[in-house]
Amino acid sequence: MMKQRNWLLLAVMLAAMLVFAACGGGASNAPAGNEAATEAPTEAAAPAEEEAPAAEEAATEAPADGSADAAATEAPAEEAAADASSGASGDAVELRMTWYDDGAEGAVMRDLLDRFEADNPDITVIMDTVPYATGILETLPIQLAAGEGPDMVRVTDLGGLSPFFLDLTPYLEDPAYWEENFGPFLTWLRQAGDESSIPGFMTQLTVTGPYVNKTLFDQAGIELPAGDATWEEWAEVTRQVAEATGTPFAMAMDRTGHRFAGPAISEGAKYFDAEGNPALDDEGFRKMAQLLIDWHADGTMIPDVWMGAGGSYAAGNEQFINAQIVMYMSGSWQIGQFNEKIGDAFDWVAVPNPCGPAACTGMPGGAALVGIADTEHPEEVARVMAYLAQPDVLGEFYGRSLFIPGHLGLAESGVEFVTDSPLTADALTVFAAEVPKLNEVAYELQGYRFNRAIFNATSDRLTQVLVGELTLDEAMTRIQEDVDKAIAEAQ
Amino acid sequence: MTQKSGSYSSPRRSVGEMIRAFFYEIYAFIMNLADVVLTPLQRVIGSRNMAYFFVLPNLLIFGIFVLFPMLLNFRYAMTSGTGLFLSDRPFVGFANYRALLNCTNFFDPNTCVEDRFWRAIWNTVFFVGFQVLGMVIFALVTALILNRGIRGRGFFRSVYFYPVLLSPVVVALIWKWILQRDGLINAVLISLDQERVNFLLNADWTKFWVIFVSIWAQMGFYMLILLAGLQSIPADIYEASAIDGASPWQDFRGITLPLLMPTLFVVLVLALIRAVQVFDQVYVLTNGGPGTATFYMVQYIYNTGFSGQPQRFGLAAAASVLLGLTLLIFTLIQLWLGRSSEAV
């Protein structure tokens, strides 16, 4: 009897332990949702493996791709120690900045923040570097909706997340400077009807456009087409190059409706009706869709990117880096990665966007660093943002990160890009020259609040056509329905 | 010379005994301490009700982390919009269910309003049918072989069980590396002057490999259950049948299969439920592709609720309720069949 009672008592204890275990263990400084945020006193987070398009589309990617990339960086240990000794760190406000990396810009940002912290010992900024797809696209919106977001975050869904952004205006010494230098891009960050808030600034302006493997052209003895060549002409020429050099495929395009949009607009796609509502089924859209289908059917385009990715974003950068394709339609954010990974293995060059009957345009886009309205320290957030937005600081960020500036003053005066590679410098020049050529529809689409619904529906439904699940007619109907349903749900 | 029971004062005690005695004293102390609380409690609520007291912590955990979210899910399934909190979400009744079930022809997803939902359903039905069948057959055959006195039986049991220990993500990455364009199999094919096969770009091949990999990864678990079932069959029955001159096939049909049936039934139900829930492995291996060839129910729920923009929590919740109902039906069938077999 005694023995039985003891066992029962043991059971109670185990149950109590379970309860304590379930209730405890949650005390952490890491903000909700930031994956494996470790406050490593290192200089920089490891760059994400995934290439995160600094832009735009509702990209989703296998979590395994970048799940290990989550990391947090903080001020160097020496500085922390110095702060502690001076008694400053005890009063320091800790701000969390959620970040993702396309290349090495996280290290540059950390460097700039370290300098800020040295001058402002009352503020500490911890960078939580997360994978782009799972961290920024999937988790962040839920964090923000739950009021558990960070103090600052680098985002690409500029309009979609705008309800959560902090208006820095009351805390800024010179709001006019922001209007003057970030004005056109601030409209992307504002909610409908808002014409005055200042939520943040662009960490980069991006333009979509193609890269080609120039070495393969040289080996094939074929000249690069002229700047006004059409998509069909490019397809033909790259096919010839692929054939002559034994390259497996002529072309690749990132699997996203955003990358598709530039060529479609060039072919005449309008995307919106006269009232400004999405209206996707037109001749231009169909023309580009048919080209995409034909290029997959005849083996011009590598099938792995669009057909092999299921329902998610996929990039062809690895295939281009490995010289498996001649031409790769992506965007300016790849420059840093190509500079690093291709180096001088072959000559890679950015070329102007091919033309269609309506335009020769890519798509604009970009990433912005914004404050979050739920922050408990709006004043400190504004101080950090104001520091980073200074022309010399931001210029250094753009220059070292090899990003096209999203600051009008710097765009005009020019940024000194830190690179020894003439290929990299040339590519930056080509993409910068694409900015004035961007079509009005492209700007309208980029600024549209529900553009992600359009981009997602485009890539998902066209993929179904490529694998034979839908006809193009069915796909066009479904794309419009998907977009309408998404907008209805959001409204 | 006699030693009192429970006394540990012998000078000849070993170190092990001393350690044991030390822990026993701690245990006794804690137990006595618990007695201080539990004895009065038992007097108040009665000894019969003490069982509920012991179950309470587990019930609390279950309630907070399982039951409450489940009830919340029912409520979400009747709301719309993109708001996260229920207070921000308009009530729409059964509109989400109506949208999911709105089809002209349920066998043709293209005629359905939510065509991807129905593609996911039919893909899941296909997957469950072939995967469960394949799983049970392979697990049974392997268990039968390993139940015989073959050399290295223990080694082979470990080998077949090893994939069960791997994370589904690891399994998927291994097989992705094997099956991709520049993967192991294609490297072998090319070295043999054969054409490269794009296993992960062809819908039929992808369906096959998803089922194959799933069986490979999980078969060891079911094999062990069946092995335990086989070893519980008394050997004298086989001896008697041998005396009667029964062939191995007759042994299998007349003895092994009937006596293994309860175990086989457990395996079947477990495999069925797990197959319906398929997600992580396929998500990493094919991400539902090519197109929607390997797009299953749980991925539909995940994509609709989390990775799509805007995130349609209501629709995803409704789909998950329907999936839950499906699993409930399977479970009820299992209970019913289990009771029927007990009655027999």
PDB file of N, CA, C and O in Angstrom, chain B residues 79-140:
ATOM      1  N   THR B  79     -14.864  32.577 -40.618  1.00  0.00           N
ATOM      2  CA  THR B  79     -14.560  34.008 -40.769  1.00  0.00           C
ATOM      3  C   THR B  79     -13.814  34.244 -42.074  1.00  0.00           C
ATOM      4  O   THR B  79     -13.310  33.313 -42.688  1.00  0.00           O
ATOM      5  N   SER B  80     -13.735  35.510 -42.424  1.00  0.00           N
ATOM      6  CA  SER B  80     -13.042  35.876 -43.666  1.00  0.00           C
ATOM      7  C   SER B  80     -12.064  37.016 -43.371  1.00  0.00           C
ATOM      8  O   SER B  80     -11.904  37.423 -42.226  1.00  0.00           O
ATOM      9  N   GLY B  81     -11.446  37.550 -44.413  1.00  0.00           N
ATOM     10  CA  GLY B  81     -10.541  38.684 -44.241  1.00  0.00           C
ATOM     11  C   GLY B  81      -9.120  38.262 -43.966  1.00  0.00           C
ATOM     12  O   GLY B  81      -8.812  37.063 -43.937  1.00  0.00           O
ATOM     13  N   THR B  82      -8.254  39.249 -43.765  1.00  0.00           N
ATOM     14  CA  THR B  82      -6.840  38.963 -43.544  1.00  0.00           C
ATOM     15  C   THR B  82      -6.405  39.278 -42.119  1.00  0.00           C
ATOM     16  O   THR B  82      -5.238  39.134 -41.794  1.00  0.00           O
ATOM     17  N   GLY B  83      -7.319  39.739 -41.290  1.00  0.00           N
ATOM     18  CA  GLY B  83      -6.969  40.047 -39.905  1.00  0.00           C
ATOM     19  C   GLY B  83      -6.547  38.786 -39.179  1.00  0.00           C
ATOM     20  O   GLY B  83      -7.018  37.691 -39.480  1.00  0.00           O
ATOM     21  N   LEU B  84      -5.659  38.975 -38.201  1.00  0.00           N
ATOM     22  CA  LEU B  84      -5.161  37.811 -37.472  1.00  0.00           C
ATOM     23  C   LEU B  84      -6.108  37.454 -36.324  1.00  0.00           C
ATOM     24  O   LEU B  84      -6.356  36.276 -36.065  1.00  0.00           O
ATOM     25  N   PHE B  85      -6.617  38.472 -35.646  1.00  0.00           N
ATOM     26  CA  PHE B  85      -7.453  38.228 -34.471  1.00  0.00           C
ATOM     27  C   PHE B  85      -8.922  38.083 -34.888  1.00  0.00           C
ATOM     28  O   PHE B  85      -9.384  38.749 -35.821  1.00  0.00           O
ATOM     29  N   LEU B  86      -9.629  37.245 -34.147  1.00  0.00           N
ATOM     30  CA  LEU B  86     -11.032  36.983 -34.493  1.00  0.00           C
ATOM     31  C   LEU B  86     -11.864  38.262 -34.509  1.00  0.00           C
ATOM     32  O   LEU B  86     -12.771  38.417 -35.322  1.00  0.00           O
ATOM     33  N   SER B  87     -11.516  39.183 -33.608  1.00  0.00           N
ATOM     34  CA  SER B  87     -12.279  40.437 -33.542  1.00  0.00           C
ATOM     35  C   SER B  87     -12.142  41.251 -34.835  1.00  0.00           C
ATOM     36  O   SER B  87     -12.988  42.095 -35.128  1.00  0.00           O
ATOM     37  N   ASP B  88     -11.081  41.004 -35.585  1.00  0.00           N
ATOM     38  CA  ASP B  88     -10.874  41.745 -36.838  1.00  0.00           C
ATOM     39  C   ASP B  88     -11.404  40.996 -38.056  1.00  0.00           C
ATOM     40  O   ASP B  88     -11.205  41.425 -39.194  1.00  0.00           O
ATOM     41  N   ARG B  89     -12.031  39.862 -37.812  1.00  0.00           N
ATOM     42  CA  ARG B  89     -12.427  39.028 -38.938  1.00  0.00           C
ATOM     43  C   ARG B  89     -13.944  38.929 -39.027  1.00  0.00           C
ATOM     44  O   ARG B  89     -14.589  38.476 -38.070  1.00  0.00           O
ATOM     45  N   PRO B  90     -14.525  39.313 -40.148  1.00  0.00           N
ATOM     46  CA  PRO B  90     -15.979  39.236 -40.291  1.00  0.00           C
ATOM     47  C   PRO B  90     -16.466  37.785 -40.327  1.00  0.00           C
ATOM     48  O   PRO B  90     -15.821  36.925 -40.928  1.00  0.00           O
ATOM     49  N   PHE B  91     -17.609  37.561 -39.668  1.00  0.00           N
ATOM     50  CA  PHE B  91     -18.206  36.228 -39.644  1.00  0.00           C
ATOM     51  C   PHE B  91     -18.895  35.963 -40.987  1.00  0.00           C
ATOM     52  O   PHE B  91     -19.679  36.789 -41.456  1.00  0.00           O
ATOM     53  N   VAL B  92     -18.590  34.840 -41.605  1.00  0.00           N
ATOM     54  CA  VAL B  92     -19.186  34.544 -42.918  1.00  0.00           C
ATOM     55  C   VAL B  92     -19.939  33.216 -42.929  1.00  0.00           C
ATOM     56  O   VAL B  92     -20.293  32.703 -43.988  1.00  0.00           O
ATOM     57  N   GLY B  93     -20.145  32.644 -41.753  1.00  0.00           N
ATOM     58  CA  GLY B  93     -20.885  31.382 -41.676  1.00  0.00           C
ATOM     59  C   GLY B  93     -20.141  30.261 -42.390  1.00  0.00           C
ATOM     60  O   GLY B  93     -18.946  30.072 -42.199  1.00  0.00           O
ATOM     61  N   PHE B  94     -20.861  29.568 -43.243  1.00  0.00           N
ATOM     62  CA  PHE B  94     -20.274  28.412 -43.929  1.00  0.00           C
ATOM     63  C   PHE B  94     -19.737  28.766 -45.324  1.00  0.00           C
ATOM     64  O   PHE B  94     -19.549  27.883 -46.152  1.00  0.00           O
ATOM     65  N   ALA B  95     -19.501  30.040 -45.561  1.00  0.00           N
ATOM     66  CA  ALA B  95     -19.069  30.471 -46.905  1.00  0.00           C
ATOM     67  C   ALA B  95     -17.767  29.796 -47.339  1.00  0.00           C
ATOM     68  O   ALA B  95     -17.606  29.431 -48.509  1.00  0.00           O
ATOM     69  N   ASN B  96     -16.840  29.628 -46.403  1.00  0.00           N
ATOM     70  CA  ASN B  96     -15.568  28.984 -46.763  1.00  0.00           C
ATOM     71  C   ASN B  96     -15.777  27.522 -47.165  1.00  0.00           C
ATOM     72  O   ASN B  96     -15.162  27.029 -48.107  1.00  0.00           O
ATOM     73  N   TYR B  97     -16.656  26.844 -46.428  1.00  0.00           N
ATOM     74  CA  TYR B  97     -16.951  25.446 -46.779  1.00  0.00           C
ATOM     75  C   TYR B  97     -17.648  25.376 -48.139  1.00  0.00           C
ATOM     76  O   TYR B  97     -17.365  24.488 -48.944  1.00  0.00           O
ATOM     77  N   ARG B  98     -18.552  26.336 -48.352  1.00  0.00           N
ATOM     78  CA  ARG B  98     -19.269  26.346 -49.649  1.00  0.00           C
ATOM     79  C   ARG B  98     -18.280  26.559 -50.789  1.00  0.00           C
ATOM     80  O   ARG B  98     -18.379  25.924 -51.840  1.00  0.00           O
ATOM     81  N   ALA B  99     -17.324  27.462 -50.568  1.00  0.00           N
ATOM     82  CA  ALA B  99     -16.326  27.722 -51.623  1.00  0.00           C
ATOM     83  C   ALA B  99     -15.512  26.469 -51.905  1.00  0.00           C
ATOM     84  O   ALA B  99     -15.243  26.123 -53.065  1.00  0.00           O
ATOM     85  N   LEU B 100     -15.133  25.764 -50.840  1.00  0.00           N
ATOM     86  CA  LEU B 100     -14.312  24.555 -51.021  1.00  0.00           C
ATOM     87  C   LEU B 100     -15.086  23.446 -51.725  1.00  0.00           C
ATOM     88  O   LEU B 100     -14.518  22.672 -52.499  1.00  0.00           O
ATOM     89  N   LEU B 101     -16.377  23.390 -51.443  1.00  0.00           N
ATOM     90  CA  LEU B 101     -17.173  22.267 -51.979  1.00  0.00           C
ATOM     91  C   LEU B 101     -17.966  22.645 -53.226  1.00  0.00           C
ATOM     92  O   LEU B 101     -18.818  21.883 -53.665  1.00  0.00           O
ATOM     93  N   ASN B 102     -17.682  23.823 -53.770  1.00  0.00           N
ATOM     94  CA  ASN B 102     -18.415  24.287 -54.945  1.00  0.00           C
ATOM     95  C   ASN B 102     -17.793  23.724 -56.227  1.00  0.00           C
ATOM     96  O   ASN B 102     -16.819  24.243 -56.753  1.00  0.00           O
ATOM     97  N   CYS B 103     -18.362  22.632 -56.704  1.00  0.00           N
ATOM     98  CA  CYS B 103     -17.833  21.953 -57.899  1.00  0.00           C
ATOM     99  C   CYS B 103     -18.979  21.545 -58.818  1.00  0.00           C
ATOM    100  O   CYS B 103     -20.040  21.131 -58.340  1.00  0.00           O
ATOM    101  N   THR B 104     -18.758  21.643 -60.099  1.00  0.00           N
ATOM    102  CA  THR B 104     -19.713  21.075 -61.041  1.00  0.00           C
ATOM    103  C   THR B 104     -19.511  19.566 -61.100  1.00  0.00           C
ATOM    104  O   THR B 104     -20.446  18.790 -61.112  1.00  0.00           O
ATOM    105  N   ASN B 105     -18.248  19.176 -61.161  1.00  0.00           N
ATOM    106  CA  ASN B 105     -17.910  17.762 -61.196  1.00  0.00           C
ATOM    107  C   ASN B 105     -16.726  17.552 -60.245  1.00  0.00           C
ATOM    108  O   ASN B 105     -15.626  18.029 -60.515  1.00  0.00           O
ATOM    109  N   PHE B 106     -16.977  16.849 -59.153  1.00  0.00           N
ATOM    110  CA  PHE B 106     -15.941  16.690 -58.136  1.00  0.00           C
ATOM    111  C   PHE B 106     -14.713  15.930 -58.657  1.00  0.00           C
ATOM    112  O   PHE B 106     -13.640  16.025 -58.082  1.00  0.00           O
ATOM    113  N   PHE B 107     -14.892  15.175 -59.716  1.00  0.00           N
ATOM    114  CA  PHE B 107     -13.759  14.407 -60.244  1.00  0.00           C
ATOM    115  C   PHE B 107     -12.911  15.238 -61.208  1.00  0.00           C
ATOM    116  O   PHE B 107     -11.861  14.794 -61.631  1.00  0.00           O
ATOM    117  N   ASP B 108     -13.388  16.423 -61.557  1.00  0.00           N
ATOM    118  CA  ASP B 108     -12.617  17.294 -62.446  1.00  0.00           C
ATOM    119  C   ASP B 108     -12.343  18.626 -61.731  1.00  0.00           C
ATOM    120  O   ASP B 108     -13.203  19.509 -61.691  1.00  0.00           O
ATOM    121  N   PRO B 109     -11.162  18.755 -61.139  1.00  0.00           N
ATOM    122  CA  PRO B 109     -10.853  19.965 -60.365  1.00  0.00           C
ATOM    123  C   PRO B 109     -11.047  21.259 -61.156  1.00  0.00           C
ATOM    124  O   PRO B 109     -11.335  22.298 -60.558  1.00  0.00           O
ATOM    125  N   ASN B 110     -10.899  21.183 -62.469  1.00  0.00           N
ATOM    126  CA  ASN B 110     -11.042  22.410 -63.258  1.00  0.00           C
ATOM    127  C   ASN B 110     -12.456  22.997 -63.189  1.00  0.00           C
ATOM    128  O   ASN B 110     -12.663  24.146 -63.540  1.00  0.00           O
ATOM    129  N   THR B 111     -13.415  22.172 -62.738  1.00  0.00           N
ATOM    130  CA  THR B 111     -14.789  22.673 -62.638  1.00  0.00           C
ATOM    131  C   THR B 111     -15.113  23.191 -61.235  1.00  0.00           C
ATOM    132  O   THR B 111     -16.250  23.539 -60.957  1.00  0.00           O
ATOM    133  N   CYS B 112     -14.117  23.205 -60.378  1.00  0.00           N
ATOM    134  CA  CYS B 112     -14.352  23.617 -58.992  1.00  0.00           C
ATOM    135  C   CYS B 112     -13.875  25.060 -58.774  1.00  0.00           C
ATOM    136  O   CYS B 112     -12.914  25.502 -59.400  1.00  0.00           O
ATOM    137  N   VAL B 113     -14.562  25.749 -57.877  1.00  0.00           N
ATOM    138  CA  VAL B 113     -14.158  27.122 -57.553  1.00  0.00           C
ATOM    139  C   VAL B 113     -12.754  27.112 -56.953  1.00  0.00           C
ATOM    140  O   VAL B 113     -11.877  27.863 -57.359  1.00  0.00           O
ATOM    141  N   GLU B 114     -12.541  26.252 -55.971  1.00  0.00           N
ATOM    142  CA  GLU B 114     -11.196  26.099 -55.393  1.00  0.00           C
ATOM    143  C   GLU B 114     -10.547  24.872 -56.027  1.00  0.00           C
ATOM    144  O   GLU B 114     -10.454  23.816 -55.413  1.00  0.00           O
ATOM    145  N   ASP B 115     -10.105  25.015 -57.254  1.00  0.00           N
ATOM    146  CA  ASP B 115      -9.597  23.855 -57.987  1.00  0.00           C
ATOM    147  C   ASP B 115      -8.379  23.223 -57.328  1.00  0.00           C
ATOM    148  O   ASP B 115      -8.186  22.021 -57.350  1.00  0.00           O
ATOM    149  N   ARG B 116      -7.551  24.063 -56.690  1.00  0.00           N
ATOM    150  CA  ARG B 116      -6.339  23.516 -56.077  1.00  0.00           C
ATOM    151  C   ARG B 116      -6.681  22.606 -54.886  1.00  0.00           C
ATOM    152  O   ARG B 116      -5.968  21.651 -54.609  1.00  0.00           O
ATOM    153  N   PHE B 117      -7.767  22.943 -54.192  1.00  0.00           N
ATOM    154  CA  PHE B 117      -8.201  22.113 -53.076  1.00  0.00           C
ATOM    155  C   PHE B 117      -8.543  20.712 -53.577  1.00  0.00           C
ATOM    156  O   PHE B 117      -8.138  19.709 -52.994  1.00  0.00           O
ATOM    157  N   TRP B 118      -9.264  20.658 -54.700  1.00  0.00           N
ATOM    158  CA  TRP B 118      -9.660  19.350 -55.227  1.00  0.00           C
ATOM    159  C   TRP B 118      -8.509  18.614 -55.882  1.00  0.00           C
ATOM    160  O   TRP B 118      -8.449  17.382 -55.846  1.00  0.00           O
ATOM    161  N   ARG B 119      -7.592  19.361 -56.463  1.00  0.00           N
ATOM    162  CA  ARG B 119      -6.377  18.684 -56.954  1.00  0.00           C
ATOM    163  C   ARG B 119      -5.639  18.053 -55.778  1.00  0.00           C
ATOM    164  O   ARG B 119      -5.146  16.919 -55.865  1.00  0.00           O
ATOM    165  N   ALA B 120      -5.573  18.811 -54.678  1.00  0.00           N
ATOM    166  CA  ALA B 120      -4.893  18.296 -53.488  1.00  0.00           C
ATOM    167  C   ALA B 120      -5.603  17.057 -52.955  1.00  0.00           C
ATOM    168  O   ALA B 120      -4.952  16.086 -52.556  1.00  0.00           O
ATOM    169  N   ILE B 121      -6.919  17.076 -52.977  1.00  0.00           N
ATOM    170  CA  ILE B 121      -7.672  15.915 -52.481  1.00  0.00           C
ATOM    171  C   ILE B 121      -7.396  14.678 -53.330  1.00  0.00           C
ATOM    172  O   ILE B 121      -7.040  13.616 -52.811  1.00  0.00           O
ATOM    173  N   TRP B 122      -7.521  14.838 -54.626  1.00  0.00           N
ATOM    174  CA  TRP B 122      -7.326  13.655 -55.487  1.00  0.00           C
ATOM    175  C   TRP B 122      -5.878  13.183 -55.485  1.00  0.00           C
ATOM    176  O   TRP B 122      -5.608  11.978 -55.545  1.00  0.00           O
ATOM    177  N   ASN B 123      -4.955  14.133 -55.388  1.00  0.00           N
ATOM    178  CA  ASN B 123      -3.542  13.731 -55.252  1.00  0.00           C
ATOM    179  C   ASN B 123      -3.330  12.953 -53.963  1.00  0.00           C
ATOM    180  O   ASN B 123      -2.590  11.965 -53.928  1.00  0.00           O
ATOM    181  N   THR B 124      -4.001  13.425 -52.890  1.00  0.00           N
ATOM    182  CA  THR B 124      -3.843  12.746 -51.602  1.00  0.00           C
ATOM    183  C   THR B 124      -4.448  11.344 -51.656  1.00  0.00           C
ATOM    184  O   THR B 124      -3.869  10.390 -51.131  1.00  0.00           O
ATOM    185  N   VAL B 125      -5.598  11.236 -52.303  1.00  0.00           N
ATOM    186  CA  VAL B 125      -6.235   9.917 -52.437  1.00  0.00           C
ATOM    187  C   VAL B 125      -5.298   8.956 -53.181  1.00  0.00           C
ATOM    188  O   VAL B 125      -5.072   7.812 -52.753  1.00  0.00           O
ATOM    189  N   PHE B 126      -4.707   9.447 -54.272  1.00  0.00           N
ATOM    190  CA  PHE B 126      -3.767   8.625 -55.054  1.00  0.00           C
ATOM    191  C   PHE B 126      -2.580   8.218 -54.195  1.00  0.00           C
ATOM    192  O   PHE B 126      -2.175   7.055 -54.156  1.00  0.00           O
ATOM    193  N   PHE B 127      -2.029   9.207 -53.498  1.00  0.00           N
ATOM    194  CA  PHE B 127      -0.849   8.954 -52.668  1.00  0.00           C
ATOM    195  C   PHE B 127      -1.174   7.942 -51.576  1.00  0.00           C
ATOM    196  O   PHE B 127      -0.441   6.970 -51.381  1.00  0.00           O
ATOM    197  N   VAL B 128      -2.272   8.168 -50.882  1.00  0.00           N
ATOM    198  CA  VAL B 128      -2.634   7.290 -49.768  1.00  0.00           C
ATOM    199  C   VAL B 128      -2.857   5.861 -50.278  1.00  0.00           C
ATOM    200  O   VAL B 128      -2.346   4.902 -49.692  1.00  0.00           O
ATOM    201  N   GLY B 129      -3.578   5.740 -51.383  1.00  0.00           N
ATOM    202  CA  GLY B 129      -3.865   4.414 -51.934  1.00  0.00           C
ATOM    203  C   GLY B 129      -2.596   3.623 -52.209  1.00  0.00           C
ATOM    204  O   GLY B 129      -2.417   2.505 -51.693  1.00  0.00           O
ATOM    205  N   PHE B 130      -1.694   4.217 -52.967  1.00  0.00           N
ATOM    206  CA  PHE B 130      -0.501   3.476 -53.374  1.00  0.00           C
ATOM    207  C   PHE B 130       0.545   3.395 -52.254  1.00  0.00           C
ATOM    208  O   PHE B 130       1.209   2.378 -52.096  1.00  0.00           O
ATOM    209  N   GLN B 131       0.669   4.463 -51.498  1.00  0.00           N
ATOM    210  CA  GLN B 131       1.701   4.463 -50.461  1.00  0.00           C
ATOM    211  C   GLN B 131       1.364   3.460 -49.363  1.00  0.00           C
ATOM    212  O   GLN B 131       2.214   2.705 -48.931  1.00  0.00           O
ATOM    213  N   VAL B 132       0.113   3.450 -48.927  1.00  0.00           N
ATOM    214  CA  VAL B 132      -0.266   2.554 -47.833  1.00  0.00           C
ATOM    215  C   VAL B 132      -0.185   1.100 -48.294  1.00  0.00           C
ATOM    216  O   VAL B 132       0.360   0.250 -47.590  1.00  0.00           O
ATOM    217  N   LEU B 133      -0.678   0.858 -49.494  1.00  0.00           N
ATOM    218  CA  LEU B 133      -0.616  -0.500 -50.032  1.00  0.00           C
ATOM    219  C   LEU B 133       0.843  -0.961 -50.131  1.00  0.00           C
ATOM    220  O   LEU B 133       1.203  -2.047 -49.668  1.00  0.00           O
ATOM    221  N   GLY B 134       1.664  -0.107 -50.746  1.00  0.00           N
ATOM    222  CA  GLY B 134       3.085  -0.444 -50.906  1.00  0.00           C
ATOM    223  C   GLY B 134       3.759  -0.623 -49.566  1.00  0.00           C
ATOM    224  O   GLY B 134       4.541  -1.560 -49.359  1.00  0.00           O
ATOM    225  N   MET B 135       3.433   0.282 -48.650  1.00  0.00           N
ATOM    226  CA  MET B 135       4.054   0.234 -47.326  1.00  0.00           C
ATOM    227  C   MET B 135       3.749  -1.088 -46.621  1.00  0.00           C
ATOM    228  O   MET B 135       4.654  -1.749 -46.098  1.00  0.00           O
ATOM    229  N   VAL B 136       2.477  -1.466 -46.619  1.00  0.00           N
ATOM    230  CA  VAL B 136       2.082  -2.682 -45.907  1.00  0.00           C
ATOM    231  C   VAL B 136       2.719  -3.911 -46.561  1.00  0.00           C
ATOM    232  O   VAL B 136       3.253  -4.777 -45.868  1.00  0.00           O
ATOM    233  N   ILE B 137       2.688  -3.940 -47.885  1.00  0.00           N
ATOM    234  CA  ILE B 137       3.264  -5.112 -48.575  1.00  0.00           C
ATOM    235  C   ILE B 137       4.759  -5.221 -48.297  1.00  0.00           C
ATOM    236  O   ILE B 137       5.264  -6.266 -47.894  1.00  0.00           O
ATOM    237  N   PHE B 138       5.483  -4.117 -48.488  1.00  0.00           N
ATOM    238  CA  PHE B 138       6.937  -4.173 -48.295  1.00  0.00           C
ATOM    239  C   PHE B 138       7.292  -4.459 -46.829  1.00  0.00           C
ATOM    240  O   PHE B 138       8.218  -5.220 -46.552  1.00  0.00           O
ATOM    241  N   ALA B 139       6.553  -3.822 -45.929  1.00  0.00           N
ATOM    242  CA  ALA B 139       6.847  -4.040 -44.505  1.00  0.00           C
ATOM    243  C   ALA B 139       6.582  -5.499 -44.125  1.00  0.00           C
ATOM    244  O   ALA B 139       7.355  -6.109 -43.390  1.00  0.00           O
ATOM    245  N   LEU B 140       5.514  -6.055 -44.671  1.00  0.00           N
ATOM    246  CA  LEU B 140       5.164  -7.442 -44.356  1.00  0.00           C
ATOM    247  C   LEU B 140       6.211  -8.405 -44.914  1.00  0.00           C
ATOM    248  O   LEU B 140       6.682  -9.304 -44.202  1.00  0.00           O
TER     249      LEU B 140
END
